[in-house]
CSV table of C-alpha atoms and ligand atoms in Angstrom, one decimal:
chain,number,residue,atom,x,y,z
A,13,UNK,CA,28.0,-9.6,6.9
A,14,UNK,CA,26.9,-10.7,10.4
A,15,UNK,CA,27.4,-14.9,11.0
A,16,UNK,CA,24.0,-16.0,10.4
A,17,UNK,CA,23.9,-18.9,13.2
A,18,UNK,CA,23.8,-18.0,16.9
A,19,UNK,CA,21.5,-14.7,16.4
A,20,UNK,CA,19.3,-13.6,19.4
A,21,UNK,CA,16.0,-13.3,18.6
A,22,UNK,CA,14.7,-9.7,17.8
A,23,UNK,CA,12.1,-9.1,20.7
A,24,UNK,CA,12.0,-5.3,22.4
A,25,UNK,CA,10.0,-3.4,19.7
A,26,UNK,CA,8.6,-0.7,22.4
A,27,UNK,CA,5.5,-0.7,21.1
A,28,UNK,CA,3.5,2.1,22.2
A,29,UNK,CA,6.5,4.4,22.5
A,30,UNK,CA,6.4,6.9,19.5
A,31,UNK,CA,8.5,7.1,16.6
A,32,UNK,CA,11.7,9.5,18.4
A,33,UNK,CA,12.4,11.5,14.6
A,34,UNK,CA,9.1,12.4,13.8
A,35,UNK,CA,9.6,16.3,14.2
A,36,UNK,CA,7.2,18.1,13.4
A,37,UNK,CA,6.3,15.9,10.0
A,38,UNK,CA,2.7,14.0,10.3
A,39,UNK,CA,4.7,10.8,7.9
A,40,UNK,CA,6.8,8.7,10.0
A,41,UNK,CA,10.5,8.5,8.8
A,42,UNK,CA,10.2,11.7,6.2
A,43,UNK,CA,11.7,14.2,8.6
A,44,UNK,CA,14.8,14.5,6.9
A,45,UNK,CA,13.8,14.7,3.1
A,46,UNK,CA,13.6,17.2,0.6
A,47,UNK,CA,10.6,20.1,0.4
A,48,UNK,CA,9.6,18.0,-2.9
A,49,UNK,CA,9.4,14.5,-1.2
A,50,UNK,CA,7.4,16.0,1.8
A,51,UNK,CA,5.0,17.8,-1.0
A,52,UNK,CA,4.1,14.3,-2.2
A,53,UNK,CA,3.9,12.4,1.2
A,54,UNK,CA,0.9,14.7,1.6
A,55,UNK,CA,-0.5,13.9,-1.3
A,56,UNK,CA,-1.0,10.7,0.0
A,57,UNK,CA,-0.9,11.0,3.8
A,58,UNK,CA,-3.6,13.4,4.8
A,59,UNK,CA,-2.1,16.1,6.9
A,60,UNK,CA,-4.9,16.1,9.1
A,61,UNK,CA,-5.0,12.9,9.9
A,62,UNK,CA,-1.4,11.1,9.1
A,63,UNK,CA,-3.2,8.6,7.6
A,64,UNK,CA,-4.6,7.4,4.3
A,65,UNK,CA,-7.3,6.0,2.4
A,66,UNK,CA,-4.9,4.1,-1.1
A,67,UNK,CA,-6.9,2.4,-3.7
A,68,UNK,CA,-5.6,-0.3,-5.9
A,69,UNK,CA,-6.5,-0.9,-9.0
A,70,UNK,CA,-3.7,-2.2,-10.6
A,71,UNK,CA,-4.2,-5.9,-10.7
A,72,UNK,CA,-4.3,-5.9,-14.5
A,73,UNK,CA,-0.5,-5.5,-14.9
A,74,UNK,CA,-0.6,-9.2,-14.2
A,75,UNK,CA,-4.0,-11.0,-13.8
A,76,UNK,CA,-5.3,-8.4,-17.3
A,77,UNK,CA,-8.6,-8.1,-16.6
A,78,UNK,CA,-10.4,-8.7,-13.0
A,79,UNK,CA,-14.2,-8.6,-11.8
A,80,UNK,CA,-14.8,-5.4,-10.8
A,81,UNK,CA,-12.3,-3.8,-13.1
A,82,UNK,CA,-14.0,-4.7,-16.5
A,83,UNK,CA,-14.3,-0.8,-17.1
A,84,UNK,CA,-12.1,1.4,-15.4
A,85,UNK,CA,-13.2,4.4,-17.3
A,86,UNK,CA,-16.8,3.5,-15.6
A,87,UNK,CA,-16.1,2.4,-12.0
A,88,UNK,CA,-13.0,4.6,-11.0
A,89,UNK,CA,-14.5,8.0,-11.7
A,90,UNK,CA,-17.3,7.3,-9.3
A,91,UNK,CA,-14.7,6.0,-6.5
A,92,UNK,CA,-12.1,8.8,-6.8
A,93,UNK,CA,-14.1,11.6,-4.3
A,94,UNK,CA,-13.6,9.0,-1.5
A,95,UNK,CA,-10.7,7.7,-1.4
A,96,UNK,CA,-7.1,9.7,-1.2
A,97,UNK,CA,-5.0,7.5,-3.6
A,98,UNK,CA,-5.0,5.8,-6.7
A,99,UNK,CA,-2.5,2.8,-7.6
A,100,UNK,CA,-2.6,2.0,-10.7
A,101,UNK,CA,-0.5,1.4,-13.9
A,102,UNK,CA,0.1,3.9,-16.8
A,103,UNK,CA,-1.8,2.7,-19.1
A,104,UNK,CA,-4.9,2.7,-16.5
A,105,UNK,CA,-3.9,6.2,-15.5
A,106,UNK,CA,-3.8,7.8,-19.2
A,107,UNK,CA,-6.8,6.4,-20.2
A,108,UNK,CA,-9.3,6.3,-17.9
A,109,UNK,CA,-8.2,8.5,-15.0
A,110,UNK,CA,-9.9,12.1,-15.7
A,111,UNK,CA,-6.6,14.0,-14.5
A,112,UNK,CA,-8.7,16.8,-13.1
A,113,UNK,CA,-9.0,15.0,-9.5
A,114,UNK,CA,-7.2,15.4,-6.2
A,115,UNK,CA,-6.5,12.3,-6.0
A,116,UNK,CA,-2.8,11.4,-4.7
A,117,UNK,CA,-1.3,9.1,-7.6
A,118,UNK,CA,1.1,5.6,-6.2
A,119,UNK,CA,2.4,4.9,-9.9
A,120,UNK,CA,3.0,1.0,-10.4
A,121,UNK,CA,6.5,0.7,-12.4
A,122,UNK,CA,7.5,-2.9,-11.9
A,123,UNK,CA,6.1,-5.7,-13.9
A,124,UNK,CA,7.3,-8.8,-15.7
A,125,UNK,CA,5.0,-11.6,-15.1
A,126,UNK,CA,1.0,-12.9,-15.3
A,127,UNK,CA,-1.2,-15.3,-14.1
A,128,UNK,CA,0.3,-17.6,-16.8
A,129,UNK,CA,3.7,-18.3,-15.0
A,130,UNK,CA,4.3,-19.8,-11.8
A,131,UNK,CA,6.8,-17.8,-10.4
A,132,UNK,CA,5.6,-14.3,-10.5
A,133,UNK,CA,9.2,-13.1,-8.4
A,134,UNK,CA,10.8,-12.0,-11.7
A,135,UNK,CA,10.4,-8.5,-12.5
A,136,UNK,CA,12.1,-5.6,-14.1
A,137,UNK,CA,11.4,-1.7,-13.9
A,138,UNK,CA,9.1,-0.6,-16.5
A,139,UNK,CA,8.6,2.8,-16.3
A,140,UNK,CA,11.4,5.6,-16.5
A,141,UNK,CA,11.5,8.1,-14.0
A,142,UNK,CA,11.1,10.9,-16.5
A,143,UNK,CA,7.4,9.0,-16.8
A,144,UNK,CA,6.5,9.0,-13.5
A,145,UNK,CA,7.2,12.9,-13.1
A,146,UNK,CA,5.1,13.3,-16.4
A,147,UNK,CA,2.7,11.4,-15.0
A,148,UNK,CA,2.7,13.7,-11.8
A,149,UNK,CA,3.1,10.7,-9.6
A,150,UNK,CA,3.3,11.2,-6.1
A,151,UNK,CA,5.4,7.9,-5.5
A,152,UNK,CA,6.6,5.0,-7.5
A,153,UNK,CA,5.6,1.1,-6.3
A,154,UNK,CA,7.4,-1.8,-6.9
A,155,UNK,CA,6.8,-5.3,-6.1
A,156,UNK,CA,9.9,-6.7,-3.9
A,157,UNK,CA,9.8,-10.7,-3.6
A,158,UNK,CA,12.0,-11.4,-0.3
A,159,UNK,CA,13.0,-15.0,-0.3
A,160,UNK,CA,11.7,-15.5,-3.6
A,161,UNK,CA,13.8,-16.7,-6.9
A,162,UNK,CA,13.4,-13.3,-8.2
A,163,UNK,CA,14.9,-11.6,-4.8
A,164,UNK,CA,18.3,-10.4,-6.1
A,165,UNK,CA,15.9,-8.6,-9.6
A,166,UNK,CA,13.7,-7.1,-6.9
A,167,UNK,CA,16.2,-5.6,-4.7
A,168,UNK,CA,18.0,-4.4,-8.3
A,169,UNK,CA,14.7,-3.0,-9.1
A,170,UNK,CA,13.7,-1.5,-6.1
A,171,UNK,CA,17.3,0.5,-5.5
A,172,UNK,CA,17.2,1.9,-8.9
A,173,UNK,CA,13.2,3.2,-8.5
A,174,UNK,CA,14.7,4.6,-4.9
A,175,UNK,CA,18.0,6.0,-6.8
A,176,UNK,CA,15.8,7.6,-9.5
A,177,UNK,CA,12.9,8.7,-7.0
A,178,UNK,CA,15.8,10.5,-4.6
A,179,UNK,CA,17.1,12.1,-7.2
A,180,UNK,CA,13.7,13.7,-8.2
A,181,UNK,CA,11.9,14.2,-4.7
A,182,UNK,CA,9.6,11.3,-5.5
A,183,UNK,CA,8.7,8.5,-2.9
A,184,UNK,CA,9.1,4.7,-3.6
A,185,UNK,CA,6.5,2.3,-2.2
A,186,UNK,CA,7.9,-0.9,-1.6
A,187,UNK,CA,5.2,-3.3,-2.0
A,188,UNK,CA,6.0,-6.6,0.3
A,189,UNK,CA,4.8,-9.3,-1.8
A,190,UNK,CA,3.2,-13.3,-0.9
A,191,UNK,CA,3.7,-16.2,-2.5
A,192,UNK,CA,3.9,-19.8,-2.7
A,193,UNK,CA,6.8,-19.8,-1.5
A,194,UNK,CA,6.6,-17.1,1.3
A,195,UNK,CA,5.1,-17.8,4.6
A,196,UNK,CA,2.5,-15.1,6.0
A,197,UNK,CA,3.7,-15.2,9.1
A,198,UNK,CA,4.6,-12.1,11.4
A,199,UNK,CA,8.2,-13.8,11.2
A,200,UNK,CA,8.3,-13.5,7.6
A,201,UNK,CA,6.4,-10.0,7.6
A,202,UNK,CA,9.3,-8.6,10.2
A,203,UNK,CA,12.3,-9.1,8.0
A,204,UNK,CA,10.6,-8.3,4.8
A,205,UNK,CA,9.4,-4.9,6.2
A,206,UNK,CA,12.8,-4.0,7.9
A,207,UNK,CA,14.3,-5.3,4.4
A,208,UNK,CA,12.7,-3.5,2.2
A,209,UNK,CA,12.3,0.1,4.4
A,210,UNK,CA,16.1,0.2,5.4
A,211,UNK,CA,16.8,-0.1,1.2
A,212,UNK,CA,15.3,3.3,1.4
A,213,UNK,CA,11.9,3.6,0.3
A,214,UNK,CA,9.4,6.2,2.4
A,215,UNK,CA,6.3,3.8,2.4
A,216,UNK,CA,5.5,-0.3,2.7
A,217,UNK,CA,3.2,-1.9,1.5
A,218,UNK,CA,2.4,-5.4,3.5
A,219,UNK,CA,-0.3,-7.2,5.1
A,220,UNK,CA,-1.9,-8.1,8.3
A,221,UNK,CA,-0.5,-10.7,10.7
A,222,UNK,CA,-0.3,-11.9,14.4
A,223,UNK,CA,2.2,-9.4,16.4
A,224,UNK,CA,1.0,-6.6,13.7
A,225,UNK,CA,1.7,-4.0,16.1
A,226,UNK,CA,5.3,-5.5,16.5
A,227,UNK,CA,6.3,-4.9,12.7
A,228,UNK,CA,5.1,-1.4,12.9
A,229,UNK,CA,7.1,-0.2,15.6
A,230,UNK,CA,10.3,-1.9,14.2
A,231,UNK,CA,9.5,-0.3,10.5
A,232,UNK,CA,11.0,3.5,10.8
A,233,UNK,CA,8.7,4.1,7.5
A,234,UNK,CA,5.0,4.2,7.2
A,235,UNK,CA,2.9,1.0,6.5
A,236,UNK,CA,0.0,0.8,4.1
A,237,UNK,CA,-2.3,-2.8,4.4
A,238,UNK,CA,-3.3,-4.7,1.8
A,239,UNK,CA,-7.0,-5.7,1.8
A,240,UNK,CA,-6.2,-8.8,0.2
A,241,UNK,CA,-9.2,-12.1,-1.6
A,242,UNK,CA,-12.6,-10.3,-1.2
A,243,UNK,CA,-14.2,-10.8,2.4
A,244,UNK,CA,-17.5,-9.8,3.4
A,245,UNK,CA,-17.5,-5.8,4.3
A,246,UNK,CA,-18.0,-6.5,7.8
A,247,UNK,CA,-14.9,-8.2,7.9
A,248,UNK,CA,-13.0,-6.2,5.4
A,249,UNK,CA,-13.7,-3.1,7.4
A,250,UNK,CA,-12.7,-5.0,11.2
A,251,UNK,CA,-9.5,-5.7,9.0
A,252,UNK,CA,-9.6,-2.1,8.5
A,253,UNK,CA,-10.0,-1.1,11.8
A,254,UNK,CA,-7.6,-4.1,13.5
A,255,UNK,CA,-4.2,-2.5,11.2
A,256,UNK,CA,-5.1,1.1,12.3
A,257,UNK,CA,-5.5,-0.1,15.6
A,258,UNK,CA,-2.3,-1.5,15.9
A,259,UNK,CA,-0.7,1.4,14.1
A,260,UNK,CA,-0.8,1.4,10.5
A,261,UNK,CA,-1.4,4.4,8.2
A,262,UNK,CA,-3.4,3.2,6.6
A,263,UNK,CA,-4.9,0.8,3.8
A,264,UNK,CA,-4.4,0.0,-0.1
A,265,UNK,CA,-7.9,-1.6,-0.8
A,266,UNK,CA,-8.4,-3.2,-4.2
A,267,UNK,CA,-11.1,-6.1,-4.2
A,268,UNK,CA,-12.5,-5.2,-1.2
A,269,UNK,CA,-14.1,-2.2,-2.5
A,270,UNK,CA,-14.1,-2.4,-6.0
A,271,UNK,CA,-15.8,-6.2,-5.4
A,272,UNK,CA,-17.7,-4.9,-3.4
A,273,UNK,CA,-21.8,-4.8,-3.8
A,274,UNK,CA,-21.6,-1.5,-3.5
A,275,UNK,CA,-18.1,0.0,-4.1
A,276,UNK,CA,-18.5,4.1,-3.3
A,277,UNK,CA,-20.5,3.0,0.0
A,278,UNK,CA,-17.4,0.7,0.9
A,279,UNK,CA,-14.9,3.2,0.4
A,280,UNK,CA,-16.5,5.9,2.1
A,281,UNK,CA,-17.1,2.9,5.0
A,282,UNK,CA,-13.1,2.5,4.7
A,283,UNK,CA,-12.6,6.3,5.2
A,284,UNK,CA,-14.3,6.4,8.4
A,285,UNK,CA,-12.5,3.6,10.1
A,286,UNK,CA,-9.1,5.1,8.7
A,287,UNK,CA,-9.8,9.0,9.4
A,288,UNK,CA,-12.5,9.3,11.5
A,289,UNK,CA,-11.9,6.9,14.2
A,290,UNK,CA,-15.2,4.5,13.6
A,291,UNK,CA,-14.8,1.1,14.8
A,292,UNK,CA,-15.6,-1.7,12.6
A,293,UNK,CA,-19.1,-2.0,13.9
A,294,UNK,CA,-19.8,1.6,13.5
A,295,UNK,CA,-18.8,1.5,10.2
A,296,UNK,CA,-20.5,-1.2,9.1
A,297,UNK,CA,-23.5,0.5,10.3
A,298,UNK,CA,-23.0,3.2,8.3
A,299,UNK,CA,-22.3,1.0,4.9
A,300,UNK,CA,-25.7,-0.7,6.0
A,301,UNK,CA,-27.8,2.9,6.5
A,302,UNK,CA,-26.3,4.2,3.2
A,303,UNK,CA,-26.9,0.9,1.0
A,304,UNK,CA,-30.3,0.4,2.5
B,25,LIG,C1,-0.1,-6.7,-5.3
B,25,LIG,C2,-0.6,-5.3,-5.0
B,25,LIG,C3,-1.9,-4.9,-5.4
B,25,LIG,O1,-2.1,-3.6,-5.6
B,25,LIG,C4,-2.9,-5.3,-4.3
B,25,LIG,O2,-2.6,-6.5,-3.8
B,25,LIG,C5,-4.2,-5.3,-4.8
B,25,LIG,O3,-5.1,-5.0,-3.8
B,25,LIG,P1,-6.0,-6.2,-3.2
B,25,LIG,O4,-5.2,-7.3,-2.8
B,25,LIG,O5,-6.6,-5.4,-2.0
B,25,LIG,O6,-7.1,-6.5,-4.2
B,25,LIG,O7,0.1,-4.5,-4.4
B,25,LIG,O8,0.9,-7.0,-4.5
C-alpha cells in the first residue's frame, strides 16, 4: 500500500474529454461485460439517450414508513409510466409493484439499521443472489459507508453483491452514502466515488457537490444523483439539470417527487431535464402548465 503522507494532489481530470473505452456501448465503463450485464444496463440506461430517470422508494428499509410513501400500492402504480427505474426493497416490490411494467428494477439488498440507532454504517447483505434473479432485478444496490465505523462491513458487503452479481450478469449499484460523520464535500465525494467504482460495481450512486464535473470524469462508471431533503420543484429540477450538466446519467429521485404536490407532474418534469434536454426553467414551466 502506497505511504499515505507526501501524496500530490489529484488535479488533471480532463474534463470534457470523453470516456476513451466507451465503444460502441451508450453506459460508460460496460464495454467489456457479458451480453447479460449489457441486457440490464439498458434496462436502466435508456439506449436512446444514455441516461436515466431512477426512482427511490426504498426509504422504508430504515426510516419504515415516510410521507409520501404511506401506500405504495396507491402512489407507485401512478408513477411507474414516467420514470425508467424503480429502487425499492423486496418486500415493496412483491407487494405492491404490479410486475406487468417496463420499469427497470435497482433491487436494494443491504440493510441492518433504522432511524433508532445512531450509526447507520453497519450493514449486512440481505438478499441472496438467487432472490435478486427471481426478482428479475436489473442490478443490486448496496449502501457503502466510506470513512464510516461500518467501512470494513460495507466494503465486505459490497464485494460479495459484486462477486455474486458477476457471476450472474447482474449490475451492482454502489450507493455512496452521508453521514454525521462524512463531509459532503467534492473532496470526500472524489475518493468515495473512485472507492467504491474501482471495487467493481457498474453504477454510483452519490450526490451533488462543488467540482461535480471533476468526480465524473475521474469515475470510469456511470453516476446516478441523489435528490436528497425535499426542495421546492424549481430547485429540485435546477438540481436536475445542474448534475446532467456536468455529466451525470442521471438521477435517483425519492422525496423530490414522491413529496411532491404533485408527484406524476414532477416526474415527468424530471424526465425532460434528464432525456430531453429542458433546462430547469423550461421544465418548470412545463410542471406549472400541467398542474395548473
Ligand atoms: C439512501 C438512498 C435512498 O434511495 C435515497 O437517498 C432516497 O432518495 P432521496 O434522498 O431522493 O429521497 O439511496 O442512501
Amino acid at each position: 500500500m502506497a505511504d499515505k503522507d507526501g501524496l500530490k494532489v489529484a488535479k488533471d481530470y480532463h474534463v470534457g474529454t470523453p470516456f476513451a473505452n466507451q465503444g460502441d456501448f451508450q453506459v460508460k465503463g460496460a464495454n467489456g461485460l457479458s451480453w447479460g450485464m449489457k441486457r440490464r444496463l439498458s434496462n436502466i440506461f435508456d439506449p436512446k439517450t444514455g441516461k436515466t430517470v431512477m426512482f427511490a422508494f426504498d426509504h422504508g428499509y430504515f426510516m419504515g414508513s415516510t410521507a409520501g410513501l404511506e401506500r405504495l400500492d396507491l402512489i407507485i402504480p401512478t408513477l411507474m409510466p414516467y420514470v425508467d427505474v424503480l429502487m425499492c426493497t423486496r418486500g415493496a416490490l412483491r407487494t405492491c409493484v404490479p410486475a406487468a411494467n417496463k420499469c427497470g428494477v435497482a433491487l436494494r439488498v443491504s440493510s441492518g439499521s433504522s432511524m433508532l440507532n445512531d450509526d447507520l454504517s453497519h450493514e449486512v447483505v440481505a438478499v441472496d443472489i438467487e432472490d435478486a434473479i427471481r426478482l428479475d432485478a436489473d442490478c443490486m444496490a448496496v449502501q457503502t459507508f466510506i470513512g464510516a465505523d461500518g467501512q470494513l462491513e460495507s466494503i465486505d458487503n459490497l464485494s460479495q453483491v459484486i462477486n455474486a452479481g458477476m457471476t450472474y450478469g447482474i449490475p451492482t449499484l454502489g450507493v455512496v452514502a452521508v453521514g454525521k460523520d462524512m463531509e459532503r464535500t467534492d473532496r470526500y465525494f472524489k475518493l468515495a466515488t473512485r472507492i467504491v467504482a474501482e471495487m467493481g460495481v457498474q453504477i454510483v450512486k452519490t450526490y451533488n457537490c462543488e467540482h461535480f464535473d471533476e468526480i465524473v470524469a475521474a469515475c470510469p462508471v456511470p453516476i446516478v444523483v441523489a435528490g436528497g431533503k425535499k426542495l421546492p420543484e424549481a430547485e429540485a429540477l435546477t438540481l436536475a439539470y445542474d448534475v446532467i450538466q456536468n455529466g451525470a446519467a442521471g438521477v435517483d429521485m425519492g422525496r423530490n417527487i414522491f413529496q411532491s404536490t404533485h408527484p406524476a407532474e414532477m416526474a415527468q418534469a424530471v424526465r425532460k431535464v434528464v432525456h430531453e434536454g429542458y433546462t430547469d426553467k423550461e421544465a418548470f414551466e412545463y410542471f406549472q402548465d400541467m398542474i395548473h
